[in-house]
Amino acid sequence: MTFDYAPAPESRAVVDIAPSYGLFIDGEFAPASDGKVFKTVSPSSEEVLSEVAQASAEDVDRAVKAARKAFEKWSALPGAERAKYLFRIARIIQERSRELAVLESLDNGKPIRESRDADLPLVAAHFFYYAGWADKLDHAGYGANPRPLGVAGQVIPWNFPLLMLAWKIAPALATGNTVVLKPAETTPLSALFFADICRQAGLPKGVVNILTGDGSTGASLVGHPGIDKVAFTGSTEVGKAIARTVAGTDKKVTLELGGKAANIVFDDAPLDQAVEGIVNGIFFNQGHVCCAGSRLLVQESVADELLDALKRRMRTLRVGDPLDKNTDIGAINSAEQLARITALADAGEAEGAERWSPSCELPSSGYWFAPTLFTGVTQAHRIAREEIFGPVLSVLTFRTPAEAVEKANNTPYGLSAGIWTEKGSRMLWMANKLRAGIVWSNTFNKFDPASPFGGYKESGYGREGGRHGLEAYLAPSSPEGAR
Amino acid sequence: MNTVDRLSVLKTYKLYVGGKFPRSESGRVYEVTDSKGTWLANAPLASRKDARDAVTAARKAFGGWSGATAYNRGQILYRVAEMLEGRRDQFTAEVAAAEGLSKAKAAAQVDAAIDRWVWYAGWSDKVAQIAGSANPVAGPYFNLSSPEPTGVVAVLAPQDSSFLGLVSVIAPAIVTGNTVVVAAAEDAPLPALSLAEVLATSDLPGGVVNILSGRTAELGAPLAAHQDVNALDLAGAGQELATELEKAAADNLKRVLRPGTVNWTADPGTGRLLSFLETKTVWHPMGV
């Protein structure tokens, strides 16, 4: 006799999505100058949720001008006043978190369990954290009286739409900058709801501007001569294009790009905890995580035991309706992304790795990909080198700690890494040797506004979060100094 | 008594790569003159191959140098100052010739450069304390951020300050554990090539600093495009060249420090020091 879970759907009634949305410029919603729109769909059902404006270069110009105009007064406000606006925003996010979580799961496809328990609490926490910095910038270590840069052009991805918005907007506003933010094409809705939160908080007009659109809107924003700072989270390929665009300008840039993290399990690791960490590392948010632990490096002597336990655990993962509270893995964000994941997984098979997935029934409409494990992977395989950005784990083995370091660092990326061992000295030795911006030891995929996040090498430059996250939005008081 | 004036011994200036003093692999040299156009020496005209060799040497040295203790690195930087102090007159003469300065003004530049080594020597074991942090995350985790060197830094030395400017861009990059490839000031490379002799005798491991003389644009291009270079200091590049090199650097997302107007005699602050650092954050659960 088997016990099945009864469906436990979260109500959609808490969120009211309008049939169409304009651009949020200078405190007002307005259609795109050329009237262009595009549709945003729910990836779990392919249902059209709403129609949003496609911002043109002219709209970008208007938004940058609005932000520039607002900058004068906003940057001149005492830090304590700016702080109060950010505290208000944090509070309103908490009040509306259920609504926003449902909206995020609808538009993005991520399980409600994650949007409710991970995304939204972190979104509020980021505004609280940076609110507290606004009147303490003299103590941040960037000199006395550091200056804001001006207008920040921010482009964010679709994997954590509201969380990435919070990572970008909270430090920018705390330091006295104004922003023009472009959410991802496939997940524009929560940013537009955030515009309404800015209105409720009484934020001065033009301080936050939201432009929906595709890559061309992002390119116009990044290339606009009126912005002083570019902040981008997304693919390494686009990051490189942005770095070329801003070459020779005075624009300050931070880039949070791709990753191919090694999650390294030693033979003395607590295996059950490690299995949970591996699952969380690669299947959190359908693997749509730049810091996902997509390369499992396991010590040869425990490889079989660990893989058995991992497969056992993977059989319990529930794939399906993102709004069901029991769902572990939701929908792939878009048809395009599903095609990319499918192609790379097929390449893994073609190159000789062994593919395994638990048997699971996928819904008939929407975009889905079963949690997938590849064994017999070598370092030359594409699935071990390229970022897949989906629920696909490649397993490699090693014998010595030195070999683990060698393999872990054998990538152009350097965003994150995981270490599983009970031996403290080994953990610290490994953490020291790994060329990655975040090292999770005996844990994985932990985030906190107080903790700096960002990569080495081709995972981009700059840090978000913590005291370090302020640097990206400040000019030192002395003219000589960092970029 | 012999009344014939003694003929002085001229020095053949050489590159400094991997702790050795090779001639350019190209066999080329170029004439270096003083500010009045009088011939001083033939400097090696380094080639793209020399630049690549220097990157290889810098990469090879990176593990050992970045793995050395901060105390050790500080001692070595201070040793450079000690060695320079003893050759103060030589450098004063070279800087005076290179930049057309009076002896007094050149001596002031050299003194400032020596003091700059001392200043940066003291940073080696302090930078982690000002650039790192313990992070109070909302959960039972130990969470610590510390700075680490970026890797191999390619430096185009300032054109307007052949020695003080040079030292001001090398010292902050290496004190934190980076290794560097330096293209010396194009028209005034001799103080840089002589500095190599000091570095070679200061316990600095070979390859930590590699010095090339030649055409800045010619050397800048392969360094900016090199896939094993992690960062670029464009101090000595003009606006046009800097833009071109910054674009090339995007290929592997090198950290780029853009050129600007810098008063090399002023307090350098921590800007250059922090530009070639990464921040690593380590999480570990706390429990019993």
CSV table of C-alpha atoms in Angstrom, one decimal, chain A residues 68-304:
chain,number,residue,atom,x,y,z
A,68,ARG,CA,19.0,61.9,-13.2
A,69,LYS,CA,16.5,64.5,-12.2
A,70,ALA,CA,15.6,62.6,-9.1
A,71,PHE,CA,19.2,62.0,-8.2
A,72,GLU,CA,19.8,65.6,-7.1
A,73,LYS,CA,17.3,65.5,-4.3
A,74,TRP,CA,17.6,61.8,-3.4
A,75,SER,CA,21.4,62.0,-3.0
A,76,ALA,CA,21.1,65.2,-1.0
A,77,LEU,CA,18.7,63.6,1.5
A,78,PRO,CA,20.2,62.8,4.9
A,79,GLY,CA,21.1,59.1,5.0
A,80,ALA,CA,18.7,58.6,7.9
A,81,GLU,CA,15.8,59.7,5.7
A,82,ARG,CA,16.8,57.4,2.8
A,83,ALA,CA,17.0,54.7,5.4
A,84,LYS,CA,13.4,55.2,6.5
A,85,TYR,CA,12.2,54.8,2.9
A,86,LEU,CA,14.1,51.5,2.6
A,87,PHE,CA,12.7,50.3,6.0
A,88,ARG,CA,9.2,51.2,4.7
A,89,ILE,CA,9.8,49.2,1.6
A,90,ALA,CA,11.1,46.2,3.6
A,91,ARG,CA,8.0,46.3,5.8
A,92,ILE,CA,5.6,46.5,2.8
A,93,ILE,CA,7.4,43.5,1.2
A,94,GLN,CA,6.8,41.6,4.4
A,95,GLU,CA,3.2,42.6,4.5
A,96,ARG,CA,2.6,41.6,0.9
A,97,SER,CA,5.0,38.6,0.9
A,98,ARG,CA,2.3,36.0,0.3
A,99,GLU,CA,0.9,37.8,-2.7
A,100,LEU,CA,4.5,38.3,-4.1
A,101,ALA,CA,5.4,34.7,-3.5
A,102,VAL,CA,2.4,33.5,-5.5
A,103,LEU,CA,3.1,36.0,-8.2
A,104,GLU,CA,6.7,34.9,-8.4
A,105,SER,CA,5.9,31.2,-8.6
A,106,LEU,CA,3.3,31.9,-11.3
A,107,ASP,CA,5.6,34.0,-13.5
A,108,ASN,CA,8.8,32.1,-12.9
A,109,GLY,CA,7.7,28.5,-12.3
A,110,LYS,CA,9.6,28.0,-9.1
A,111,PRO,CA,7.9,26.1,-6.3
A,112,ILE,CA,5.9,28.1,-3.8
A,113,ARG,CA,7.8,26.5,-1.0
A,114,GLU,CA,11.0,28.3,-2.3
A,115,SER,CA,9.4,31.6,-3.2
A,116,ARG,CA,7.6,31.7,0.1
A,117,ASP,CA,10.4,30.4,2.4
A,118,ALA,CA,13.6,31.6,0.6
A,119,ASP,CA,13.0,34.4,-1.9
A,120,LEU,CA,10.6,36.6,-0.1
A,121,PRO,CA,12.2,36.5,3.3
A,122,LEU,CA,15.6,37.3,1.7
A,123,VAL,CA,14.1,40.1,-0.4
A,124,ALA,CA,12.8,41.9,2.8
A,125,ALA,CA,16.1,41.1,4.6
A,126,HIS,CA,18.1,42.9,1.9
A,127,PHE,CA,16.1,46.1,2.2
A,128,PHE,CA,16.4,45.9,6.0
A,129,TYR,CA,20.1,45.3,5.8
A,130,TYR,CA,20.9,48.1,3.4
A,131,ALA,CA,18.4,50.5,5.1
A,132,GLY,CA,20.7,50.4,8.1
A,133,TRP,CA,23.8,51.3,6.0
A,134,ALA,CA,22.2,54.5,4.6
A,135,ASP,CA,23.1,56.7,7.5
A,136,LYS,CA,26.4,54.9,8.4
A,137,LEU,CA,28.3,55.2,5.1
A,138,ASP,CA,31.2,57.1,6.7
A,139,HIS,CA,31.9,53.9,8.6
A,140,ALA,CA,31.9,51.5,5.7
A,141,GLY,CA,35.6,51.7,5.0
A,142,TYR,CA,35.4,53.7,1.8
A,143,GLY,CA,36.7,56.9,3.3
A,144,ALA,CA,34.9,59.7,5.0
A,145,ASN,CA,31.9,61.1,3.2
A,146,PRO,CA,31.9,58.7,0.2
A,147,ARG,CA,29.8,59.9,-2.7
A,148,PRO,CA,27.1,58.1,-4.7
A,149,LEU,CA,27.8,57.6,-8.4
A,150,GLY,CA,24.6,58.9,-9.9
A,151,VAL,CA,22.2,56.8,-12.0
A,152,ALA,CA,22.6,53.1,-11.9
A,153,GLY,CA,21.5,51.0,-14.9
A,154,GLN,CA,20.6,47.5,-13.6
A,155,VAL,CA,19.8,44.4,-15.6
A,156,ILE,CA,18.7,41.3,-13.8
A,157,PRO,CA,17.9,37.7,-14.7
A,158,TRP,CA,14.8,35.5,-14.5
A,159,ASN,CA,15.9,32.9,-11.9
A,160,PHE,CA,15.3,35.0,-8.8
A,161,PRO,CA,13.3,38.0,-10.2
A,162,LEU,CA,12.5,39.8,-7.0
A,163,LEU,CA,15.5,38.7,-5.1
A,164,MET,CA,17.9,40.0,-7.8
A,165,LEU,CA,15.9,43.3,-7.8
A,166,ALA,CA,16.5,43.6,-4.1
A,167,TRP,CA,20.2,42.8,-4.4
A,168,LYS,CA,20.5,45.6,-7.0
A,169,ILE,CA,18.1,48.3,-5.7
A,170,ALA,CA,18.6,48.2,-2.0
A,171,PRO,CA,22.4,49.1,-1.9
A,172,ALA,CA,21.9,51.5,-4.8
A,173,LEU,CA,19.3,53.5,-2.9
A,174,ALA,CA,21.0,53.3,0.4
A,175,THR,CA,24.1,54.9,-1.0
A,176,GLY,CA,22.1,57.7,-2.6
A,177,ASN,CA,22.0,56.6,-6.2
A,178,THR,CA,18.9,56.4,-8.4
A,179,VAL,CA,18.1,53.4,-10.6
A,180,VAL,CA,16.7,52.3,-13.9
A,181,LEU,CA,16.1,48.6,-13.6
A,182,LYS,CA,15.3,46.1,-16.4
A,183,PRO,CA,13.8,42.8,-15.2
A,184,ALA,CA,14.2,39.7,-17.4
A,185,GLU,CA,11.9,39.3,-20.4
A,186,THR,CA,10.3,36.2,-19.1
A,187,THR,CA,9.7,37.4,-15.5
A,188,PRO,CA,8.7,41.0,-15.5
A,189,LEU,CA,5.7,41.0,-13.2
A,190,SER,CA,7.2,41.1,-9.7
A,191,ALA,CA,9.3,44.1,-10.6
A,192,LEU,CA,6.2,45.9,-11.7
A,193,PHE,CA,4.5,45.0,-8.4
A,194,PHE,CA,7.6,46.4,-6.7
A,195,ALA,CA,6.9,49.7,-8.5
A,196,ASP,CA,3.6,49.7,-6.7
A,197,ILE,CA,5.4,49.1,-3.4
A,198,CYS,CA,7.6,52.1,-4.1
A,199,ARG,CA,4.4,54.1,-4.6
A,200,GLN,CA,2.9,52.8,-1.3
A,201,ALA,CA,6.2,53.7,0.4
A,202,GLY,CA,6.0,57.2,-0.9
A,203,LEU,CA,9.3,57.0,-2.6
A,204,PRO,CA,10.1,60.2,-4.5
A,205,LYS,CA,9.3,60.0,-8.2
A,206,GLY,CA,12.1,58.9,-10.5
A,207,VAL,CA,14.2,57.3,-7.8
A,208,VAL,CA,13.2,53.9,-9.1
A,209,ASN,CA,12.3,53.3,-12.7
A,210,ILE,CA,11.4,49.9,-14.1
A,211,LEU,CA,11.7,49.2,-17.8
A,212,THR,CA,10.4,45.9,-19.1
A,213,GLY,CA,11.8,44.6,-22.3
A,214,ASP,CA,14.2,42.1,-23.9
A,215,GLY,CA,17.9,42.1,-24.6
A,216,SER,CA,17.7,45.2,-26.8
A,217,THR,CA,16.3,47.2,-24.0
A,218,GLY,CA,19.1,46.0,-21.7
A,219,ALA,CA,21.7,46.9,-24.4
A,220,SER,CA,20.2,50.5,-24.7
A,221,LEU,CA,20.3,50.9,-21.0
A,222,VAL,CA,23.9,49.7,-20.5
A,223,GLY,CA,25.1,51.8,-23.5
A,224,HIS,CA,23.2,55.0,-22.5
A,225,PRO,CA,25.7,57.8,-21.9
A,226,GLY,CA,23.6,59.1,-19.0
A,227,ILE,CA,24.2,56.3,-16.6
A,228,ASP,CA,27.2,56.2,-14.2
A,229,LYS,CA,27.1,52.6,-13.1
A,230,VAL,CA,26.2,49.3,-14.7
A,231,ALA,CA,25.1,46.3,-12.6
A,232,PHE,CA,24.4,43.1,-14.3
A,233,THR,CA,23.5,39.6,-13.3
A,234,GLY,CA,23.2,37.0,-16.0
A,235,SER,CA,25.2,35.0,-18.5
A,236,THR,CA,29.0,35.2,-18.9
A,237,GLU,CA,28.5,35.8,-22.6
A,238,VAL,CA,26.3,38.9,-22.1
A,239,GLY,CA,28.6,40.0,-19.3
A,240,LYS,CA,31.6,40.1,-21.7
A,241,ALA,CA,29.5,42.1,-24.2
A,242,ILE,CA,28.7,44.6,-21.4
A,243,ALA,CA,32.4,44.8,-20.5
A,244,ARG,CA,33.2,45.7,-24.1
A,245,THR,CA,30.4,48.3,-24.2
A,246,VAL,CA,31.6,50.2,-21.2
A,247,ALA,CA,35.3,50.0,-22.2
A,248,GLY,CA,36.8,53.5,-22.3
A,249,THR,CA,33.9,55.1,-20.5
A,250,ASP,CA,33.8,56.3,-16.8
A,251,LYS,CA,31.0,53.9,-16.0
A,252,LYS,CA,31.6,51.7,-13.0
A,253,VAL,CA,30.7,48.1,-13.5
A,254,THR,CA,29.8,45.0,-11.5
A,255,LEU,CA,29.0,41.7,-13.2
A,256,GLU,CA,27.6,38.6,-11.5
A,257,LEU,CA,27.9,35.9,-14.1
A,258,GLY,CA,27.8,32.2,-14.6
A,259,GLY,CA,29.4,29.4,-12.6
A,260,LYS,CA,30.2,25.7,-12.7
A,261,ALA,CA,30.6,25.0,-9.0
A,262,ALA,CA,32.3,21.9,-7.6
A,263,ASN,CA,30.6,20.3,-4.7
A,264,ILE,CA,33.4,18.2,-3.1
A,265,VAL,CA,32.5,15.2,-0.9
A,266,PHE,CA,35.3,13.6,1.1
A,267,ASP,CA,35.1,10.0,2.5
A,268,ASP,CA,34.7,11.3,6.1
A,269,ALA,CA,31.8,13.6,5.2
A,270,PRO,CA,28.4,13.0,7.0
A,271,LEU,CA,26.9,11.3,4.0
A,272,ASP,CA,23.2,12.0,4.7
A,273,GLN,CA,23.9,15.6,5.2
A,274,ALA,CA,26.0,15.7,2.1
A,275,VAL,CA,23.2,14.1,0.1
A,276,GLU,CA,20.8,16.8,1.3
A,277,GLY,CA,23.5,19.4,0.4
A,278,ILE,CA,24.0,18.0,-3.1
A,279,VAL,CA,20.2,17.9,-3.7
A,280,ASN,CA,19.9,21.5,-2.5
A,281,GLY,CA,23.0,22.5,-4.4
A,282,ILE,CA,21.7,21.4,-7.8
A,283,PHE,CA,18.0,21.0,-7.6
A,284,PHE,CA,17.2,24.2,-5.7
A,285,ASN,CA,15.2,26.5,-8.1
A,286,GLN,CA,15.3,23.8,-10.8
A,287,GLY,CA,19.1,24.3,-11.0
A,288,HIS,CA,18.5,27.8,-12.3
A,289,VAL,CA,21.2,29.1,-10.0
A,290,CYS,CA,24.5,30.6,-11.1
A,291,CYS,CA,26.2,29.2,-8.0
A,292,ALA,CA,24.5,25.8,-8.3
A,293,GLY,CA,26.7,22.8,-7.3
A,294,SER,CA,26.6,21.3,-10.8
A,295,ARG,CA,29.8,19.3,-10.6
A,296,LEU,CA,29.8,16.7,-7.8
A,297,LEU,CA,33.4,15.6,-7.0
A,298,VAL,CA,33.2,12.6,-4.8
A,299,GLN,CA,36.1,10.7,-3.2
A,300,GLU,CA,36.4,7.4,-5.0
A,301,SER,CA,36.2,5.3,-1.8
A,302,VAL,CA,32.6,6.5,-1.0
A,303,ALA,CA,31.4,7.1,-4.5
A,304,ASP,CA,29.1,4.1,-4.8
